[in-house]
Amino acid sequence: MFQQSSTADLGNVPLAVARVIQHLSRLVPGKMDRNAFFQILSRQLRLLFNYDRFCINLYDAEREFLNLFTAADGTVVESLSNTRIAQNTVAGMAIASRKPVVINDLASQDVGDTPLPLASVGLNATIALPLILNREVIGTLHVSFVRQPDNVVEILNFLLELSPVLTTFLFAVLAEERSSANGNRDPAPPDASGSAPLVDRLLETQDMARVMSVARKVAKLHIPVLIIGETGTGKSMLARWLHRSSPRRAANFVKVNCPSLAPTLFESEMFGYAKGAFTGAYAKRIGRIEMAQSGTLFLDEIGELSPDMQSKLLQVMEENSFERVGEARSIGVDIRVLSATNIDLEKALLEGRLRRDLFYRLASVILRLPPLRQRKNDIPILVEYFISQFSRQWDLRPPRLSRGVLGDLCNHDWPGNIRELRNVISRLLLHSLDGAVTESFVRDALHEWEPSAETEAPAPASPEAVPAVEGRLLHVGAGSCSGPALPTLEENERAHILEALRLTGGRLSGPRGAAALLGVPRSTLQHRLRKLGITP
């Protein structure tokens, strides 16, 4: 929860704008870093009024793309791609009209074929403003709410006054990045999920040394890379790092969640379509492949594509071209393809679920991400990161974890890997509102979904085994846990999903739904439900 703050300052709009500008101007003497810029801005806005989500999009007018400037502050909307076409979006409405857009009932809006992503996570009202510089729209600013505030007119007037100056600051940040790039310095900006600092720390640990020794070599090349590993090991994170470390980093990184692609919509989603190609195609649509032009296309969970979709994808990779639906003109494509999967490759190839010719195209290099139970050094880093992330998101005081609690976390096997750890940390922070995070509570949280209550839990690490640094966390040496045989991953996943459905009353979407609790997009959860035969 965000702390309630006074909105009295919005009664004096010039004074409120001046205060924000004063804080932003502190960036001028130093480097104009986009992450620092966004953090200062979001902090100042939150002091003036309460919002549930704030973000800035950059607008590429030539290709009609929206690119998320940096991670949004507040509610996470995982179904939103970091790079997407502006058409049929609230941002697109603001860009087309060049005027503010205020919507107080997002669920009732019909700007496309599917519900607005903001509405799917419980956000019902939003304000969107175009950011205009020299008569050109360079981006959009958005503040969204679960419930439209009573002082929405005051908020709108404030944002209208702020936006011209804010646009100038935004342009300065982007100019600084371009200057750094032209000076042959690798700016290494945070990726759109805001996870670059975490990535850099995780990829430097001893347990990741073998993987990264290969990743650093292939990052500079244009060859396809296949990342394999269990669910939740950070395959998407590594793919983003490969893109950021490649010569293509200035272009788009486009992620495709393969399980969410319906076979009937594959061609229109991947290739796009021409105006009038079919009923309802009122305007040209750019597909995911064209969005990744000169950049990187990341195919997440490639093993879930049907054989027919695999064949069409293979044809694009072989011919380096494609045709939009409804057009006979071939469009050349220059992209690097990264892919990831958690399936048993040998079994999938033998059974024909994964085409061998496509596999050979995708797997010029294979990077195998080890599970979290083999990366004990990463656990304290992730714990500290998630505590900081949730504390900022919910405006909580970060709890101090005892060495015994950290020892229990480090000695757990984490069958759900990083995603499971993230969910456990969120529960620990919520529990800290009622009292201290005790070892007993942590053990209950860790072993709640084990098949037998009588199963003996791993022995906790002694306090001496988990030293402290500045009163907080320190890396823990790699170790191993011995104990009884674990249930299979599928059994754990089934139990995990069923428990999430129980806790949320069967609700799938929204901030209190099972998808949010599990930390996955709703489409991914629906796919897993079908695969496991679970009826919510």
Coordinates of C-alpha atoms in Angstrom, one line a residue, residues 31 175-188 220 246-247 249:
K31 CA 24.8 12.2 -15.9
A175 CA 20.3 12.9 -25.9
E176 CA 22.8 11.9 -23.1
E177 CA 22.3 8.3 -24.0
R178 CA 22.9 8.9 -27.7
S179 CA 26.0 10.9 -26.9
S180 CA 27.4 8.1 -24.8
A181 CA 26.7 5.6 -27.6
N182 CA 28.4 7.8 -30.2
G183 CA 31.4 8.1 -27.9
N184 CA 32.0 4.3 -28.3
R185 CA 31.0 3.8 -24.6
D186 CA 28.6 1.0 -23.8
P187 CA 25.9 2.8 -21.9
A188 CA 24.5 -0.5 -20.6
K220 CA 28.6 -10.0 -29.9
S246 CA 25.0 -7.2 -28.6
P247 CA 25.5 -4.7 -31.5
R249 CA 21.1 -3.2 -28.5

